[in-house]
Short mmCIF file of C-alpha atoms in Angstrom, two decimals:
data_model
loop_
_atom_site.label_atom_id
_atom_site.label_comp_id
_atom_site.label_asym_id
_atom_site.label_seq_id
_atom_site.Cartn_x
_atom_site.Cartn_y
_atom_site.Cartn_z
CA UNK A 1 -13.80 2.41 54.78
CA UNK A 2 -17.36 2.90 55.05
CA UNK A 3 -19.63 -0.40 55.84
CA UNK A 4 -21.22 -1.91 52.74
CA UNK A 5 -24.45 -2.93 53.02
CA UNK A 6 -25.94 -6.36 51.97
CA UNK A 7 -28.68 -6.82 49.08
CA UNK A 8 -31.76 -5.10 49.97
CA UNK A 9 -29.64 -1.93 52.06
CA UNK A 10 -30.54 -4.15 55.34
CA UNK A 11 -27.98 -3.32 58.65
CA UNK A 12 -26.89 -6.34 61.04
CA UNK A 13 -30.21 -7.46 63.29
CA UNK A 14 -30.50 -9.30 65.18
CA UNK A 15 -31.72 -12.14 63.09
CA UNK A 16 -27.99 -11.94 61.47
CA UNK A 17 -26.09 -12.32 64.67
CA UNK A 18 -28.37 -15.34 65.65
CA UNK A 19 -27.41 -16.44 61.68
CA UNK A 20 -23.86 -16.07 62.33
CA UNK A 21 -23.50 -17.67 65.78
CA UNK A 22 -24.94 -20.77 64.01
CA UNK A 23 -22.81 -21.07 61.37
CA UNK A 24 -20.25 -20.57 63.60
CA UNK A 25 -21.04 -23.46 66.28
CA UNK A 26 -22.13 -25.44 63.70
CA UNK A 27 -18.89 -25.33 61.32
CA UNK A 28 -16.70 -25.76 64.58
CA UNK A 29 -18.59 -28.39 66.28
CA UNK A 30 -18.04 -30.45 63.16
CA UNK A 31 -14.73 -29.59 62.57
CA UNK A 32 -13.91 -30.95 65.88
CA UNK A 33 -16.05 -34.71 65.36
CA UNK A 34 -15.12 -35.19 61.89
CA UNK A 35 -11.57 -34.66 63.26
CA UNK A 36 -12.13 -36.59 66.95
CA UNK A 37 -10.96 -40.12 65.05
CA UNK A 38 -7.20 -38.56 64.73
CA UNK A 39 -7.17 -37.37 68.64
CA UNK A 40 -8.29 -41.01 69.29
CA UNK A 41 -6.00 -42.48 67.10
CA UNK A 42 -2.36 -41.51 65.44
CA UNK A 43 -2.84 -37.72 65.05
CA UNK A 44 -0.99 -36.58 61.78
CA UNK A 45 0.48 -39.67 61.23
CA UNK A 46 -2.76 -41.88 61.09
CA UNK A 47 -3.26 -43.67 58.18
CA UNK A 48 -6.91 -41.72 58.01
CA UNK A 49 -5.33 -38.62 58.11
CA UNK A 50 -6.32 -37.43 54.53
CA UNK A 51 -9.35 -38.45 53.94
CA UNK A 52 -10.24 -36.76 57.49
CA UNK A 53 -9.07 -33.64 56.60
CA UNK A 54 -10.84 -33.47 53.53
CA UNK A 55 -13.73 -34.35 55.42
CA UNK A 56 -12.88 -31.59 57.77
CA UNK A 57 -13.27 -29.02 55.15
CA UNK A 58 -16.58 -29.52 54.25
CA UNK A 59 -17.57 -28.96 57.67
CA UNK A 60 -18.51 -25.10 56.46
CA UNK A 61 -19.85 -25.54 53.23
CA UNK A 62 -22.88 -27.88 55.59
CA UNK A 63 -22.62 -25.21 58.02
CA UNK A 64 -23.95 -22.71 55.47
CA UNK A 65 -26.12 -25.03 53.62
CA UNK A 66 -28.15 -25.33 57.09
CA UNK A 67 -28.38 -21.81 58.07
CA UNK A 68 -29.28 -21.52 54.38
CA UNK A 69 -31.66 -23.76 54.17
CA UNK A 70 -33.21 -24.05 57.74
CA UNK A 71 -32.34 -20.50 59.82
CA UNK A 72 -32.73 -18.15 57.33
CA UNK A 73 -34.27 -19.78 54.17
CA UNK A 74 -34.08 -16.91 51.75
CA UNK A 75 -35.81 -17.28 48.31
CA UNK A 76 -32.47 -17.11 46.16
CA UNK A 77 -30.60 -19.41 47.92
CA UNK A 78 -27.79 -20.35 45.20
CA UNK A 79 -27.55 -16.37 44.99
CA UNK A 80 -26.93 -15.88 48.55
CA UNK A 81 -24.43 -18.40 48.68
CA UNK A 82 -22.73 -16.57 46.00
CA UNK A 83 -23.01 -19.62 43.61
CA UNK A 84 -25.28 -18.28 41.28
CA UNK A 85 -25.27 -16.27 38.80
CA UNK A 86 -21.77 -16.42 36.80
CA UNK A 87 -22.61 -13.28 35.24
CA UNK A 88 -20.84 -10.75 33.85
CA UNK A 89 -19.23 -14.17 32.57
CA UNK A 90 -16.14 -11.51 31.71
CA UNK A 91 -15.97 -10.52 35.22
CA UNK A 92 -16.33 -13.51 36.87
CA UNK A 93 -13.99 -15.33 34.31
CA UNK A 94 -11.19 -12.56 35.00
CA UNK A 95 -11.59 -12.65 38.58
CA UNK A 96 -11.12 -16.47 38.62
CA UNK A 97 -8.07 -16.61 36.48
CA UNK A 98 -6.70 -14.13 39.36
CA UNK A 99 -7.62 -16.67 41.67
CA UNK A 100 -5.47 -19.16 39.89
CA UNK A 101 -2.71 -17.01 39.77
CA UNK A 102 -2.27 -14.61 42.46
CA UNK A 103 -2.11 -17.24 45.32
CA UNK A 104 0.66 -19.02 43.96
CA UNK A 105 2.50 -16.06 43.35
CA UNK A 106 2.09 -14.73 46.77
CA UNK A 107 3.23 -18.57 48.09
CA UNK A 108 6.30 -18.18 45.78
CA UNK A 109 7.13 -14.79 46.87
CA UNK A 110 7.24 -16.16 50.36
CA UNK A 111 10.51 -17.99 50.05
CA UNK A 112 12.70 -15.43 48.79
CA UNK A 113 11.43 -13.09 51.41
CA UNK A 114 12.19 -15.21 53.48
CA UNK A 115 15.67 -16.34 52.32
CA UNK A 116 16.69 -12.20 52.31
CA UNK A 117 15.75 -12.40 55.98
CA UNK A 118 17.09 -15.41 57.38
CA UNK A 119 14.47 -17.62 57.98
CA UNK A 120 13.80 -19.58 55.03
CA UNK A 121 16.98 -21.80 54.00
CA UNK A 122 17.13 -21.58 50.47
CA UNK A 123 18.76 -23.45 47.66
CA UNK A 124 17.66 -21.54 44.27
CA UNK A 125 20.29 -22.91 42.01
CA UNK A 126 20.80 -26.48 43.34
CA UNK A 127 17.76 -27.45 44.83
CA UNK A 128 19.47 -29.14 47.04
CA UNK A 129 16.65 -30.98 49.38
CA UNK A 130 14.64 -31.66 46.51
CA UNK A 131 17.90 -33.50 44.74
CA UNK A 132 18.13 -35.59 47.77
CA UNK A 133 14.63 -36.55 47.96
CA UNK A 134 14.79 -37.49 44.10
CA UNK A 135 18.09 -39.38 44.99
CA UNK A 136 16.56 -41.38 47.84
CA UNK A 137 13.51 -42.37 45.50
CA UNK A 138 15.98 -43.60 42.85
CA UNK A 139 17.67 -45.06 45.17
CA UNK A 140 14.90 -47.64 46.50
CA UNK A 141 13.77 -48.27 43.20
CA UNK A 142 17.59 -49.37 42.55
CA UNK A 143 18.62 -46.65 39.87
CA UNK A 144 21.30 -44.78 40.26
CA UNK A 145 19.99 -41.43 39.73
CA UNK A 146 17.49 -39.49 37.61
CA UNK A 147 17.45 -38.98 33.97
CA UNK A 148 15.99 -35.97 34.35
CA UNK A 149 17.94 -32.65 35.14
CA UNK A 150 16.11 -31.73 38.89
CA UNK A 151 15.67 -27.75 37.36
CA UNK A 152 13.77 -29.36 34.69
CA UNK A 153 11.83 -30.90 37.35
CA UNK A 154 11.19 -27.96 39.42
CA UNK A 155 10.22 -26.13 36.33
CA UNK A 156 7.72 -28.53 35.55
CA UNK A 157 6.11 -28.73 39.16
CA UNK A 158 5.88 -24.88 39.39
CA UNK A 159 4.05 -24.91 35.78
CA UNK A 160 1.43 -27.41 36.79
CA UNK A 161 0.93 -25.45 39.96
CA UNK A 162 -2.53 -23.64 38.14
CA UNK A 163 -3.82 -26.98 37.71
CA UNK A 164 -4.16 -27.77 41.39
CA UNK A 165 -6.73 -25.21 41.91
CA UNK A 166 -8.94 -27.42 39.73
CA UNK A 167 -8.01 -30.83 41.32
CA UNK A 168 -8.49 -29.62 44.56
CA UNK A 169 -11.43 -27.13 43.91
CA UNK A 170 -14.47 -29.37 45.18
CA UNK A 171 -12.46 -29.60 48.89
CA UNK A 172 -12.04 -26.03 48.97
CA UNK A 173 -15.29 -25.09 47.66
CA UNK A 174 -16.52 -26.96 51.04
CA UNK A 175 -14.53 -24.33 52.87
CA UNK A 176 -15.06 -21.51 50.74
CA UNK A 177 -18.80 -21.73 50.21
CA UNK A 178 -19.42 -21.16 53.90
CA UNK A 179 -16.24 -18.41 54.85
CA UNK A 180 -16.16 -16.43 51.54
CA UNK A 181 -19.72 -17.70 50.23
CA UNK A 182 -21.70 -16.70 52.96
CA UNK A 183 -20.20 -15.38 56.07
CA UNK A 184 -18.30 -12.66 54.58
CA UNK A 185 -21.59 -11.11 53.12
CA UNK A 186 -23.28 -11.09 56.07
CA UNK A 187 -20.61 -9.50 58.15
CA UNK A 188 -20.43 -6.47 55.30
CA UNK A 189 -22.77 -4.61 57.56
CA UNK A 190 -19.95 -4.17 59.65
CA UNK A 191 -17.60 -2.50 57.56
CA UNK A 192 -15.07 -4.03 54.95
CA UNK A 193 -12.07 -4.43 56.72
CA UNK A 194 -13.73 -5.83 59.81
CA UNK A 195 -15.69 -8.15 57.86
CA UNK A 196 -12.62 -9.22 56.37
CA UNK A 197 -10.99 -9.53 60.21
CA UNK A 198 -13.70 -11.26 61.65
CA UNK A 199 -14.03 -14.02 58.99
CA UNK A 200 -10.31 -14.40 59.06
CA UNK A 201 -9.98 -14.64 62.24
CA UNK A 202 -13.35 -17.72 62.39
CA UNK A 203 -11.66 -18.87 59.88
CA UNK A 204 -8.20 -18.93 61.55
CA UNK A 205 -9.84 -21.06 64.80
CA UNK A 206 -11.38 -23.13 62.82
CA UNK A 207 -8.39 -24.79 62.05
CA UNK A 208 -7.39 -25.67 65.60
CA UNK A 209 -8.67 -29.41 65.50
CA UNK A 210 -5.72 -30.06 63.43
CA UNK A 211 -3.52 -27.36 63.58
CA UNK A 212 -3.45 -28.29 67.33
CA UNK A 213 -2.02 -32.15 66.03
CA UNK A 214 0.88 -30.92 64.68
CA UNK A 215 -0.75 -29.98 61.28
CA UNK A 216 1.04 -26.93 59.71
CA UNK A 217 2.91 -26.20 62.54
CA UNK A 218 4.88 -29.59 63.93
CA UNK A 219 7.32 -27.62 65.93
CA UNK A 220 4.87 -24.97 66.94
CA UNK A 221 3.55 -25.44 71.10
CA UNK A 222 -0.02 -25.63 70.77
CA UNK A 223 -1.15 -22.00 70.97
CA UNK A 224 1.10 -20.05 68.98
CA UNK A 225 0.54 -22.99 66.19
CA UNK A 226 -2.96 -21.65 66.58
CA UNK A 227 -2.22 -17.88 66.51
CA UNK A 228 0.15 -18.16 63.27
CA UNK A 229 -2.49 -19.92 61.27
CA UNK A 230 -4.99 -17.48 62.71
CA UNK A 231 -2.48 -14.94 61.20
CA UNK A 232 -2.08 -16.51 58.28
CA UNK A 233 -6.02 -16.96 57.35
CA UNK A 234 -6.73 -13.84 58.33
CA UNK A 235 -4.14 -11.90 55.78
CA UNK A 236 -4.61 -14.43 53.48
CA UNK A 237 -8.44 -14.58 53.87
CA UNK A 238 -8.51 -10.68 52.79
CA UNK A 239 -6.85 -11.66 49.43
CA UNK A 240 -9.54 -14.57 48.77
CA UNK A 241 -12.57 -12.24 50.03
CA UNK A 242 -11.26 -9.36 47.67
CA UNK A 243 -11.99 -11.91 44.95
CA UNK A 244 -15.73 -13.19 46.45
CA UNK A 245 -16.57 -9.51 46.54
CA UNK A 246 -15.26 -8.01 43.64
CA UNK A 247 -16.74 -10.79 41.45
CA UNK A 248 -19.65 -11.38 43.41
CA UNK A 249 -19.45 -14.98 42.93
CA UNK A 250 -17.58 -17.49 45.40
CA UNK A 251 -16.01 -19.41 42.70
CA UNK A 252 -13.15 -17.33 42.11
CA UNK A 253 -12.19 -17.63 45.98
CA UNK A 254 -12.36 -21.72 46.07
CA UNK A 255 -10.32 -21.63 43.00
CA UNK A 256 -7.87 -19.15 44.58
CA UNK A 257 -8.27 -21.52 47.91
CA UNK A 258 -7.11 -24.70 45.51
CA UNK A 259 -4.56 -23.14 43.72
CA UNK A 260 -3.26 -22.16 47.60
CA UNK A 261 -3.25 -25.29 48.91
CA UNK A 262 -1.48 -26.79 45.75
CA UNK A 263 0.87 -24.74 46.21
CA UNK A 264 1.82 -24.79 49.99
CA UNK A 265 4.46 -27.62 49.11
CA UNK A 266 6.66 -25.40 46.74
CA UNK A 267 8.81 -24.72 49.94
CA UNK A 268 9.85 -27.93 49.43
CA UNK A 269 11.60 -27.75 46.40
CA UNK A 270 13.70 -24.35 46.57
CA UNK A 271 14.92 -25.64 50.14
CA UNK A 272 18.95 -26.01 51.11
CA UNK A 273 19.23 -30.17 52.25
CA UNK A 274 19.58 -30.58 56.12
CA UNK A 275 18.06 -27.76 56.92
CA UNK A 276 15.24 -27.11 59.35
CA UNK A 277 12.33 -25.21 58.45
CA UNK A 278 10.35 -23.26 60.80
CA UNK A 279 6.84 -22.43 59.63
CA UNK A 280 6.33 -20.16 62.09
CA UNK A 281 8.81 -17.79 60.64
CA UNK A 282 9.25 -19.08 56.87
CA UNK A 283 6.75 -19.95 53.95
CA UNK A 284 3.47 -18.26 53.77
CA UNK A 285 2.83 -19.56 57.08
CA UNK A 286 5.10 -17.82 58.52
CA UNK A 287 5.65 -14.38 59.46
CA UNK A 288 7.82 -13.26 56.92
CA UNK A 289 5.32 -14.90 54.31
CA UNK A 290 2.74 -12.11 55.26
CA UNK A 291 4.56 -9.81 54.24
CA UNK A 292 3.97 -9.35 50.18
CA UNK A 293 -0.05 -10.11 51.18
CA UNK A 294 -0.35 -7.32 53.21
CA UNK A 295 1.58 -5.34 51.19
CA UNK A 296 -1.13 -7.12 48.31
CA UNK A 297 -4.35 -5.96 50.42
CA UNK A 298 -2.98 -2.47 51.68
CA UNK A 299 -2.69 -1.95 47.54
CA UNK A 300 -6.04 -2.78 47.31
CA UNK A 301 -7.72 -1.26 50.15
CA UNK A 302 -5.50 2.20 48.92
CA UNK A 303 -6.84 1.59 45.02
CA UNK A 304 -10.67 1.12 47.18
CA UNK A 305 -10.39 -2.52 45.38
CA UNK A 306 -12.72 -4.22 48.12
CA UNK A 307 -15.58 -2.42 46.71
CA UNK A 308 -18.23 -4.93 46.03
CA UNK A 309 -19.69 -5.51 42.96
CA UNK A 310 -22.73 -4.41 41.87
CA UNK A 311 -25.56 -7.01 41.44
CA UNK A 312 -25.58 -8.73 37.61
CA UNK A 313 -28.42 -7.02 35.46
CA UNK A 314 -32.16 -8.89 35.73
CA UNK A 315 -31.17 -12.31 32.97
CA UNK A 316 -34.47 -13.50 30.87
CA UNK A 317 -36.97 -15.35 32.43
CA UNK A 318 -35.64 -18.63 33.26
CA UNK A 319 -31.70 -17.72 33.14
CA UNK A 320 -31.17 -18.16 36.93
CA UNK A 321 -33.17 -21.41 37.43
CA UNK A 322 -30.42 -23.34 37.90
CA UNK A 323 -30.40 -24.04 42.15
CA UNK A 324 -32.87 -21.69 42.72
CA UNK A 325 -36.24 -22.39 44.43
CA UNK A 326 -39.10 -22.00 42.06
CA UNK A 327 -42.23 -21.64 45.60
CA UNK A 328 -42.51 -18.63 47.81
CA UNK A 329 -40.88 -18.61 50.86
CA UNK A 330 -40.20 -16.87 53.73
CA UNK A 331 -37.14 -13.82 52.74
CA UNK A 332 -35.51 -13.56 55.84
CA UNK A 333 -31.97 -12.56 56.25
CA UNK A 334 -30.62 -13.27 52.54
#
């Protein structure tokens, strides 16, 4: 592929590098303090855990808004941070609804890949673990089963799956606006597909305050837990910066983020009861779950998909407002 140039035509300087390595240091040295309270306490299992990790993934998104704001202090900032402007509103619209959808296929697709090759232990007609989770619930609440027939209840789950991406779209945006938002533009200079490695792999990394805990990966020794989801981001980070650059707006990649991480759990439900699962191997986290993404991404790269796109036409005066700044400043690096 040939390297794509950021607005203006500008190559990596200097300036860039210094731009990345602080977004970089910044995102992981915060990742790592917001996240020191579970080393010090209970790990996965402290009660804190959640709120934690949500406040884990903003870590980027104030990563960004620094270099932003402070390093590089460009006069469109909202624009460089791919926030601003939604327009073509078609484009942008169409690329979000595939945001929505193509994640949870591809975390769907995972399981019967994996069931075909022996790694995922599947129940697709009984739901078998799911039915015994249901029956232990009833079962503390003193009920002697539920009403409901458990397919009905699967069916149900996996319909409300496109609603996650808009419950859990402000945590993901704190991710997204710093790896997809801004990072991935400014490594363009490099060339597509190692702009889309690089980022993955940061990405990947970045996990490893939790990821080393257990998260993701319980059975996983430390350092392969970290190369899997190092793996994982980085195929799964080319499907989410396919969307940032063919829309040119970051919005359809935190939705497509959301909609992931909604639909992680799915595994869950299609599993065979007393069975082990090992995410290193099964579900999208797994090896055999990178399978129908790459096979997503070498479509795309083949169809010359990752092509960005071009800049929205000049709006009336006024129509970008919105999160811009309004004084001169110094352009550097946006």
């Amino acid at each position: 592929m040939t390297a794509a140039a950021p607005p203006g035509g500008r190559r990596t300087s200097r300036h860039d590098l210094r731009s990345v390595a602080v977004f970089t240091g910044l995102a992981f040295a915060l990742a790592w303090l917001f996240a020191l309270p579970l080393w010090l306490g209970e790990g996965i299992a402290d009660p804190w855990f959640a709120p934690v990790a949500v406040a884990v993934m903003g870590t980027p998104a104030i990563a960004a808004l620094v270099v932003v704001f402070f390093v590089e202090r460009p006069p469109h900032k909202a624009r460089t941070l791919g926030l601003w402007p939604l327009r073509p509103a078609r484009r942008v619209l169409g690329y979000a609804a595939a945001g929505i959808l193509v994640p949870i296929a591809l975390v769907l697709a995972a399981l019967p890949v994996g069931a075909l090759l022996g790694v995922y232990p599947a129940d697709f007609t009984g739901f078998s673990a799911f039915r015994e989770v249901l029956d232990e619930q009833a079962g503390a609440l003193g009920a002697d089963g539920i009403p409901v027939p458990v397919g009905v209840l699967v069916a149900v789950q996996v319909a409300a799956l496109p609603m996650a991406a808009f419950i859990n779209l402000l945590p993901a945006l704190g991710e997204e606006l710093g790896w997809r938002g801004w990072l991935l533009p400014k490594l363009m200079p490099l060339g597509t597909l190692p702009a889309l490695l690089v980022s993955g792999v940061i990405w990947g990394v970045w996990h490893a305050p939790l990821v080393l805990l257990g998260y993701n990966y319980p059975d996983a020794p430390g350092w392969l837990a970290v190369v899997m989801m190092t793996g994982m981001c980085t195929v799964v980070g080319a499907v989410f910066g396919w969307l940032r650059l063919r829309s040119g707006s970051v919005w359809p990649a935190a939705l497509a983020h959301a909609a992931f991480n909604g639909a992680g759990g799915t595994y869950l439900l299609f599993a065979a009861a007393g069975e082990h699962i090992d995410t290193t191997q099964a579900t999208v986290l797994g090896w055999s779950g990178w399978i129908v993404p790459l096979a997503f991404v070498a479509v795309l790269v083949a169809t010359g998909r990752f092509a960005p796109a071009p800049p929205p036409p000049p709006a009336p005066s006024g129509r970008d407002a919105p999160l811009e700044d309004a004084g001169p400043e110094r352009a550097a690096g946006g």
